[in-house]
PDB file of C-alpha atoms in Angstrom:
ATOM      1  CA  SER L  21     -11.878  13.876  -7.039  1.00 76.00           C
ATOM      2  CA  GLN L  22     -11.054  10.290  -7.147  1.00 77.00           C
ATOM      3  CA  LYS L  23     -12.719   8.333  -4.648  1.00 88.00           C
ATOM      4  CA  ILE L  24     -12.318   4.304  -3.278  1.00 93.00           C
ATOM      5  CA  GLU L  25     -14.809   2.479  -1.570  1.00 95.00           C
ATOM      6  CA  GLN L  26     -14.494  -0.404   1.147  1.00 96.00           C
ATOM      7  CA  ASN L  27     -16.832  -1.471   3.631  1.00 87.00           C
ATOM      8  CA  SER L  28     -15.534  -0.203   6.671  1.00 83.00           C
ATOM      9  CA  GLU L  29     -17.140  -2.990   9.291  1.00 90.00           C
ATOM     10  CA  ALA L  30     -15.290  -5.619  10.398  1.00 94.00           C
ATOM     11  CA  LEU L  31     -16.856  -8.946   7.524  1.00 96.00           C
ATOM     12  CA  ASN L  32     -17.351 -11.513  10.452  1.00 97.00           C
ATOM     13  CA  ILE L  33     -17.504 -15.276   9.103  1.00 97.00           C
ATOM     14  CA  GLN L  34     -16.964 -18.906  10.075  1.00 98.00           C
ATOM     15  CA  GLU L  35     -14.196 -20.767   8.814  1.00 98.00           C
ATOM     16  CA  GLY L  36     -15.317 -22.955   5.312  1.00 98.00           C
ATOM     17  CA  LYS L  37     -17.202 -19.876   4.273  1.00 98.00           C
ATOM     18  CA  THR L  38     -16.474 -18.109   1.371  1.00 98.00           C
ATOM     19  CA  ALA L  39     -15.337 -14.117   2.125  1.00 97.00           C
ATOM     20  CA  THR L  40     -16.380 -11.499  -0.340  1.00 97.00           C
ATOM     21  CA  LEU L  41     -14.906  -7.967   0.316  1.00 98.00           C
ATOM     22  CA  THR L  42     -16.020  -5.221  -2.290  1.00 97.00           C
ATOM     23  CA  CYS L  43     -14.474  -2.227  -3.422  1.00 97.00           C
ATOM     24  CA  ASN L  44     -16.118   0.437  -5.816  1.00 97.00           C
ATOM     25  CA  TYR L  45     -14.807   3.580  -6.451  1.00 96.00           C
ATOM     26  CA  THR L  46     -15.638   6.654  -8.479  1.00 92.00           C
ATOM     27  CA  ASN L  47     -14.056   9.554 -10.661  1.00 89.00           C
ATOM     28  CA  TYR L  48     -11.336   7.358 -11.979  1.00 87.00           C
ATOM     29  CA  SER L  49     -10.500   5.005 -14.206  1.00 87.00           C
ATOM     30  CA  PRO L  50      -7.443   3.003 -13.541  1.00 89.00           C
ATOM     31  CA  ALA L  51      -5.810   0.767 -16.078  1.00 88.00           C
ATOM     32  CA  TYR L  52      -5.268  -2.259 -13.084  1.00 92.00           C
ATOM     33  CA  LEU L  53      -6.177  -3.108  -9.307  1.00 94.00           C
ATOM     34  CA  GLN L  54      -4.210  -5.148  -6.898  1.00 96.00           C
ATOM     35  CA  TRP L  55      -5.357  -6.697  -3.562  1.00 98.00           C
ATOM     36  CA  TYR L  56      -3.548  -6.727  -0.719  1.00 98.00           C
ATOM     37  CA  ARG L  57      -3.536  -8.083   2.927  1.00 98.00           C
ATOM     38  CA  GLN L  58      -1.793  -5.831   6.118  1.00 97.00           C
ATOM     39  CA  ASP L  59      -1.667  -7.496   9.812  1.00 97.00           C
ATOM     40  CA  PRO L  60      -1.377  -5.863  12.544  1.00 94.00           C
ATOM     41  CA  GLY L  61       1.722  -3.829  12.608  1.00 94.00           C
ATOM     42  CA  ARG L  62       2.968  -4.719   9.404  1.00 96.00           C
ATOM     43  CA  GLY L  63       3.391  -3.655   6.324  1.00 96.00           C
ATOM     44  CA  PRO L  64       1.175  -4.689   3.230  1.00 97.00           C
ATOM     45  CA  VAL L  65       1.810  -7.347   1.774  1.00 98.00           C
ATOM     46  CA  PHE L  66       0.696  -8.593  -2.303  1.00 97.00           C
ATOM     47  CA  LEU L  67      -2.212 -10.550  -3.178  1.00 98.00           C
ATOM     48  CA  LEU L  68      -3.274 -10.171  -6.913  1.00 96.00           C
ATOM     49  CA  LEU L  69      -3.607  -7.680  -9.896  1.00 95.00           C
ATOM     50  CA  ILE L  70      -6.343  -7.762 -12.589  1.00 95.00           C
ATOM     51  CA  ARG L  71      -6.313  -5.322 -15.710  1.00 92.00           C
ATOM     52  CA  GLU L  72      -9.401  -3.341 -17.034  1.00 90.00           C
ATOM     53  CA  ASN L  73      -9.095  -6.028 -19.975  1.00 91.00           C
ATOM     54  CA  GLU L  74      -9.569  -9.257 -17.639  1.00 93.00           C
ATOM     55  CA  LYS L  75     -13.065  -9.696 -16.177  1.00 91.00           C
ATOM     56  CA  GLU L  76     -11.666 -12.538 -13.551  1.00 97.00           C
ATOM     57  CA  LYS L  77      -8.158 -13.380 -12.188  1.00 96.00           C
ATOM     58  CA  ARG L  78      -7.382 -16.498  -9.433  1.00 97.00           C
ATOM     59  CA  LYS L  79      -4.864 -18.261  -7.070  1.00 96.00           C
ATOM     60  CA  GLU L  80      -4.967 -20.674  -5.582  1.00 97.00           C
ATOM     61  CA  ARG L  81      -8.228 -20.286  -2.900  1.00 98.00           C
ATOM     62  CA  LEU L  82      -7.926 -16.388  -4.123  1.00 98.00           C
ATOM     63  CA  LYS L  83     -10.372 -14.759  -6.770  1.00 98.00           C
ATOM     64  CA  VAL L  84     -11.114 -11.635  -8.149  1.00 98.00           C
ATOM     65  CA  THR L  85     -13.036  -9.716 -10.108  1.00 97.00           C
ATOM     66  CA  PHE L  86     -13.220  -6.288 -11.632  1.00 96.00           C
ATOM     67  CA  ASP L  87     -16.174  -4.485 -13.405  1.00 94.00           C
ATOM     68  CA  THR L  88     -15.247  -1.369 -15.424  1.00 92.00           C
ATOM     69  CA  THR L  89     -18.223  -0.558 -15.508  1.00 93.00           C
ATOM     70  CA  LEU L  90     -19.731  -0.905 -12.402  1.00 94.00           C
ATOM     71  CA  LYS L  91     -16.656   0.803 -11.373  1.00 95.00           C
ATOM     72  CA  GLN L  92     -16.033  -2.388  -8.552  1.00 96.00           C
ATOM     73  CA  SER L  93     -13.969  -5.692  -7.905  1.00 96.00           C
ATOM     74  CA  LEU L  94     -15.045  -8.303  -5.152  1.00 97.00           C
ATOM     75  CA  PHE L  95     -11.758 -10.333  -3.936  1.00 98.00           C
ATOM     76  CA  HIS L  96     -13.468 -13.587  -3.000  1.00 98.00           C
ATOM     77  CA  ILE L  97     -11.508 -15.840  -0.547  1.00 98.00           C
ATOM     78  CA  THR L  98     -13.310 -19.514  -0.189  1.00 98.00           C
ATOM     79  CA  ALA L  99     -12.910 -22.177   2.436  1.00 98.00           C
ATOM     80  CA  SER L 100     -12.040 -19.467   4.834  1.00 98.00           C
ATOM     81  CA  GLN L 101      -9.476 -19.902   7.455  1.00 98.00           C
ATOM     82  CA  PRO L 102      -8.852 -18.907  10.788  1.00 98.00           C
ATOM     83  CA  ALA L 103      -5.329 -17.563   9.000  1.00 98.00           C
ATOM     84  CA  ASP L 104      -6.719 -15.436   6.832  1.00 98.00           C
ATOM     85  CA  SER L 105      -7.882 -12.696   9.293  1.00 98.00           C
ATOM     86  CA  ALA L 106      -6.211  -9.738   8.521  1.00 98.00           C
ATOM     87  CA  THR L 107      -6.607  -6.353   6.723  1.00 97.00           C
ATOM     88  CA  TYR L 108      -7.684  -6.297   3.119  1.00 98.00           C
ATOM     89  CA  LEU L 109      -6.562  -3.456   0.816  1.00 97.00           C
ATOM     90  CA  CYS L 110      -7.526  -2.525  -3.028  1.00 96.00           C
ATOM     91  CA  ALA L 111      -5.450  -0.354  -4.461  1.00 96.00           C
ATOM     92  CA  LEU L 112      -5.864   1.281  -7.992  1.00 94.00           C
ATOM     93  CA  GLY L 113      -3.399   1.544 -10.257  1.00 89.00           C
ATOM     94  CA  GLY L 114      -2.265   4.588 -12.296  1.00 84.00           C
ATOM     95  CA  TYR L 115       0.306   4.992 -14.348  1.00 83.00           C
ATOM     96  CA  SER L 116       2.746   5.347 -12.000  1.00 86.00           C
ATOM     97  CA  THR L 117       1.209   5.438  -8.223  1.00 91.00           C
ATOM     98  CA  LEU L 118      -1.472   3.364  -6.297  1.00 93.00           C
ATOM     99  CA  THR L 119      -3.904   5.258  -4.713  1.00 94.00           C
ATOM    100  CA  PHE L 120      -5.804   2.437  -1.572  1.00 95.00           C
ATOM    101  CA  GLY L 121      -8.758   2.232  -0.225  1.00 96.00           C
ATOM    102  CA  LYS L 122      -9.349   2.407   3.421  1.00 96.00           C
ATOM    103  CA  GLY L 123      -9.016  -1.709   4.223  1.00 96.00           C
ATOM    104  CA  THR L 124     -11.565  -3.868   5.133  1.00 97.00           C
ATOM    105  CA  MET L 125     -11.274  -6.154   7.902  1.00 97.00           C
ATOM    106  CA  LEU L 126     -11.800  -9.965   7.639  1.00 98.00           C
ATOM    107  CA  LEU L 127     -12.249 -12.159  11.326  1.00 98.00           C
ATOM    108  CA  VAL L 128     -13.085 -15.724  10.164  1.00 98.00           C
ATOM    109  CA  SER L 129     -13.928 -17.640  13.603  1.00 97.00           C
ATOM    110  CA  PRO L 130     -13.025 -21.022  13.839  1.00 95.00           C
TER     111      PRO L 130
ATOM    112  CA  ASP E   2      17.168 -12.259   1.996  1.00 56.00           C
ATOM    113  CA  GLY E   3      16.012 -10.247  -0.878  1.00 66.00           C
ATOM    114  CA  GLY E   4      13.548  -8.071   0.859  1.00 94.00           C
ATOM    115  CA  ILE E   5      12.660  -4.339   2.159  1.00 97.00           C
ATOM    116  CA  THR E   6      14.545  -3.498   5.361  1.00 97.00           C
ATOM    117  CA  GLN E   7      13.285  -0.375   7.451  1.00 97.00           C
ATOM    118  CA  SER E   8      14.818   1.068  10.819  1.00 91.00           C
ATOM    119  CA  PRO E   9      14.173   1.511  13.214  1.00 92.00           C
ATOM    120  CA  LYS E  10      11.126   0.080  14.026  1.00 94.00           C
ATOM    121  CA  TYR E  11      10.057   2.731  16.429  1.00 96.00           C
ATOM    122  CA  LEU E  12      11.167   5.891  17.017  1.00 95.00           C
ATOM    123  CA  PHE E  13      10.389   9.050  20.025  1.00 95.00           C
ATOM    124  CA  ARG E  14      11.255  12.818  18.599  1.00 93.00           C
ATOM    125  CA  LYS E  15      10.613  15.833  20.502  1.00 93.00           C
ATOM    126  CA  GLU E  16       7.926  18.323  18.219  1.00 92.00           C
ATOM    127  CA  GLY E  17      10.475  20.722  16.890  1.00 91.00           C
ATOM    128  CA  GLN E  18      13.094  18.001  15.463  1.00 92.00           C
ATOM    129  CA  ASN E  19      13.318  17.211  12.511  1.00 95.00           C
ATOM    130  CA  VAL E  20      13.999  12.920  12.078  1.00 95.00           C
ATOM    131  CA  THR E  21      15.607  10.652   9.104  1.00 96.00           C
ATOM    132  CA  LEU E  22      13.564   7.409   8.547  1.00 97.00           C
ATOM    133  CA  SER E  23      15.634   4.628   6.600  1.00 97.00           C
ATOM    134  CA  CYS E  24      14.601   2.972   3.817  1.00 98.00           C
ATOM    135  CA  GLU E  25      16.262   0.190   2.468  1.00 98.00           C
ATOM    136  CA  GLN E  26      15.965  -2.487  -0.575  1.00 98.00           C
ATOM    137  CA  ASN E  27      18.251  -5.525  -2.310  1.00 97.00           C
ATOM    138  CA  LEU E  28      14.799  -6.740  -4.852  1.00 96.00           C
ATOM    139  CA  ASN E  29      17.358  -4.426  -7.530  1.00 94.00           C
ATOM    140  CA  HIS E  30      14.138  -2.401  -8.216  1.00 94.00           C
ATOM    141  CA  ASP E  31      14.230   0.947  -9.566  1.00 94.00           C
ATOM    142  CA  ALA E  32      10.440   3.001  -8.016  1.00 95.00           C
ATOM    143  CA  MET E  33      10.374   3.352  -4.688  1.00 97.00           C
ATOM    144  CA  TYR E  34       8.003   4.758  -2.091  1.00 97.00           C
ATOM    145  CA  TRP E  35       6.396   6.352   1.509  1.00 98.00           C
ATOM    146  CA  TYR E  36       3.453   6.300   2.419  1.00 98.00           C
ATOM    147  CA  ARG E  37       1.424   6.707   5.734  1.00 98.00           C
ATOM    148  CA  GLN E  38      -0.955   5.353   7.774  1.00 97.00           C
ATOM    149  CA  ASP E  39      -2.679   6.524   9.915  1.00 95.00           C
ATOM    150  CA  PRO E  40      -5.601   4.922  12.246  1.00 89.00           C
ATOM    151  CA  GLY E  41      -9.071   3.477  10.273  1.00 81.00           C
ATOM    152  CA  GLN E  42      -7.047   5.800   6.890  1.00 84.00           C
ATOM    153  CA  GLY E  43      -5.415   4.250   3.933  1.00 88.00           C
ATOM    154  CA  LEU E  44      -2.044   4.895   2.717  1.00 96.00           C
ATOM    155  CA  ARG E  45      -1.443   8.294   2.099  1.00 97.00           C
ATOM    156  CA  LEU E  46       1.764   8.791  -0.671  1.00 97.00           C
ATOM    157  CA  ILE E  47       3.829  11.089   0.200  1.00 98.00           C
ATOM    158  CA  TYR E  48       7.198  10.864  -2.315  1.00 98.00           C
ATOM    159  CA  TYR E  49       8.102   8.074  -4.772  1.00 97.00           C
ATOM    160  CA  SER E  50      10.907   7.865  -6.946  1.00 97.00           C
ATOM    161  CA  GLN E  51      11.226   6.129 -10.805  1.00 94.00           C
ATOM    162  CA  ILE E  52      14.699   6.420 -10.963  1.00 94.00           C
ATOM    163  CA  VAL E  53      17.988   7.589  -9.189  1.00 95.00           C
ATOM    164  CA  ASN E  54      18.446  10.970  -8.274  1.00 96.00           C
ATOM    165  CA  ASP E  55      14.797  11.543  -9.316  1.00 96.00           C
ATOM    166  CA  PHE E  56      12.304  11.823  -7.001  1.00 97.00           C
ATOM    167  CA  GLN E  57       7.744  13.353  -7.510  1.00 97.00           C
ATOM    168  CA  LYS E  58       6.312  14.461  -5.106  1.00 98.00           C
ATOM    169  CA  GLY E  59       3.185  12.109  -3.495  1.00 96.00           C
ATOM    170  CA  ASP E  60      -0.637  13.811  -2.350  1.00 94.00           C
ATOM    171  CA  ILE E  61       0.725  14.554   0.973  1.00 96.00           C
ATOM    172  CA  ALA E  62       4.444  15.830   0.436  1.00 97.00           C
ATOM    173  CA  GLU E  63       4.376  18.894   2.937  1.00 97.00           C
ATOM    174  CA  GLY E  64       6.759  19.057   5.312  1.00 97.00           C
ATOM    175  CA  TYR E  65       8.605  15.654   4.149  1.00 98.00           C
ATOM    176  CA  SER E  66      11.878  15.574   1.621  1.00 98.00           C
ATOM    177  CA  VAL E  67      13.350  12.301   0.551  1.00 98.00           C
ATOM    178  CA  SER E  68      16.552  11.927  -1.627  1.00 98.00           C
ATOM    179  CA  ARG E  69      17.657   9.379  -4.019  1.00 98.00           C
ATOM    180  CA  GLU E  70      21.325   9.119  -4.232  1.00 98.00           C
ATOM    181  CA  LYS E  71      21.299   4.937  -4.880  1.00 97.00           C
ATOM    182  CA  LYS E  72      19.145   2.475  -6.177  1.00 97.00           C
ATOM    183  CA  GLU E  73      19.001   1.117  -2.440  1.00 98.00           C
ATOM    184  CA  SER E  74      18.700   3.793  -0.280  1.00 98.00           C
ATOM    185  CA  PHE E  75      14.966   6.150  -0.199  1.00 98.00           C
ATOM    186  CA  PRO E  76      15.731   7.719   3.208  1.00 98.00           C
ATOM    187  CA  LEU E  77      12.571  10.286   4.062  1.00 98.00           C
ATOM    188  CA  THR E  78      12.852  13.290   6.184  1.00 97.00           C
ATOM    189  CA  VAL E  79       9.884  14.578   8.414  1.00 97.00           C
ATOM    190  CA  THR E  80      10.788  18.281   9.009  1.00 95.00           C
ATOM    191  CA  SER E  81       9.694  20.510  11.884  1.00 91.00           C
ATOM    192  CA  ALA E  82       6.798  22.031   9.140  1.00 91.00           C
ATOM    193  CA  GLN E  83       4.886  18.562   9.160  1.00 92.00           C
ATOM    194  CA  LYS E  84       1.886  19.699  10.992  1.00 91.00           C
ATOM    195  CA  ASN E  85       1.205  15.879  12.680  1.00 93.00           C
ATOM    196  CA  PRO E  86       3.861  14.196  12.229  1.00 96.00           C
ATOM    197  CA  THR E  87       2.583  11.007  14.158  1.00 96.00           C
ATOM    198  CA  ALA E  88       2.105   7.921  12.136  1.00 97.00           C
ATOM    199  CA  PHE E  89       2.580   5.050  10.600  1.00 98.00           C
ATOM    200  CA  TYR E  90       5.277   5.221   8.002  1.00 98.00           C
ATOM    201  CA  LEU E  91       5.300   2.865   4.634  1.00 98.00           C
ATOM    202  CA  CYS E  92       7.961   2.464   2.142  1.00 98.00           C
ATOM    203  CA  ALA E  93       7.924   0.009  -0.650  1.00 97.00           C
ATOM    204  CA  SER E  94       9.504  -0.590  -4.059  1.00 97.00           C
ATOM    205  CA  SER E  95       8.547  -1.876  -7.097  1.00 95.00           C
ATOM    206  CA  ILE E  96      10.431  -2.575 -10.956  1.00 92.00           C
ATOM    207  CA  GLY E  97       9.313   0.264 -11.483  1.00 83.00           C
ATOM    208  CA  LEU E  98       8.153   2.058 -15.152  1.00 78.00           C
ATOM    209  CA  LEU E  99      11.695   1.938 -16.839  1.00 73.00           C
ATOM    210  CA  ALA E 100      11.823  -2.123 -15.957  1.00 71.00           C
ATOM    211  CA  GLY E 101       8.765  -3.296 -17.239  1.00 73.00           C
ATOM    212  CA  GLY E 102       6.225  -0.918 -17.227  1.00 72.00           C
ATOM    213  CA  PRO E 103       3.091  -0.281 -15.072  1.00 74.00           C
ATOM    214  CA  GLY E 104       1.484  -2.045 -13.162  1.00 79.00           C
ATOM    215  CA  HIS E 105       3.991  -4.359 -10.601  1.00 87.00           C
ATOM    216  CA  GLU E 106       3.109  -4.833  -7.442  1.00 93.00           C
ATOM    217  CA  GLN E 107       4.472  -3.070  -4.510  1.00 96.00           C
ATOM    218  CA  TYR E 108       6.761  -4.766  -1.982  1.00 97.00           C
ATOM    219  CA  PHE E 109       6.376  -3.346   1.749  1.00 98.00           C
ATOM    220  CA  GLY E 110       8.797  -2.905   4.709  1.00 97.00           C
ATOM    221  CA  PRO E 111       7.881  -3.564   7.837  1.00 97.00           C
ATOM    222  CA  GLY E 112       7.191   0.070   8.433  1.00 97.00           C
ATOM    223  CA  THR E 113       7.939   3.088  11.157  1.00 97.00           C
ATOM    224  CA  ARG E 114       5.655   3.689  13.935  1.00 97.00           C
ATOM    225  CA  LEU E 115       7.107   7.358  14.523  1.00 97.00           C
ATOM    226  CA  THR E 116       5.479   9.033  17.372  1.00 96.00           C
ATOM    227  CA  VAL E 117       6.292  13.088  18.067  1.00 95.00           C
ATOM    228  CA  THR E 118       5.486  14.952  21.464  1.00 92.00           C
TER     229      THR E 118
END
């Protein structure tokens, strides 16, 4: 069955550093992959989408890579800020639906 | 303001009662989705709809029902048959297959936290 793995342990980093979050998957060949941010008690907010034929996508301080051979996506936040503290979800894209990972909590300390 | 609204934010029910969660969007999106989120878990798809008057079961549809009579609205009923209904319920919408093909972002509502005792 399809499996998506995101680090279950929180990632703690200092302000100004680059945060790198990992999303690994098995038994799946997604056409695209998305990353969302979720704050406690709120709905997720879309951040970035990357398609299977793209290696890298950037948006301001955010960068996502997609390696379909390794079955892995990396999500980077450069120059991280305390306001970046949240849970980040990766989602694999099928034809009409998304399959979400459990998310990784990021904590950025001043 | 365009967006998705869910009401109420908190809902309490007694075991054995059906309850309906509201989801409305004014984004003119064709596709709408219902997810359930439990503590420490990812979002799990309950039902989705790509067009009015049509919907499909997601991964965990048992004990739930939906309707899609209007483009803007996609209410979810949690029936008494759902064994563990206490959860955080999220509604989302996207452009959908008909308008934009696959691979578009989903816009989420603020969620409804349902507690059944």
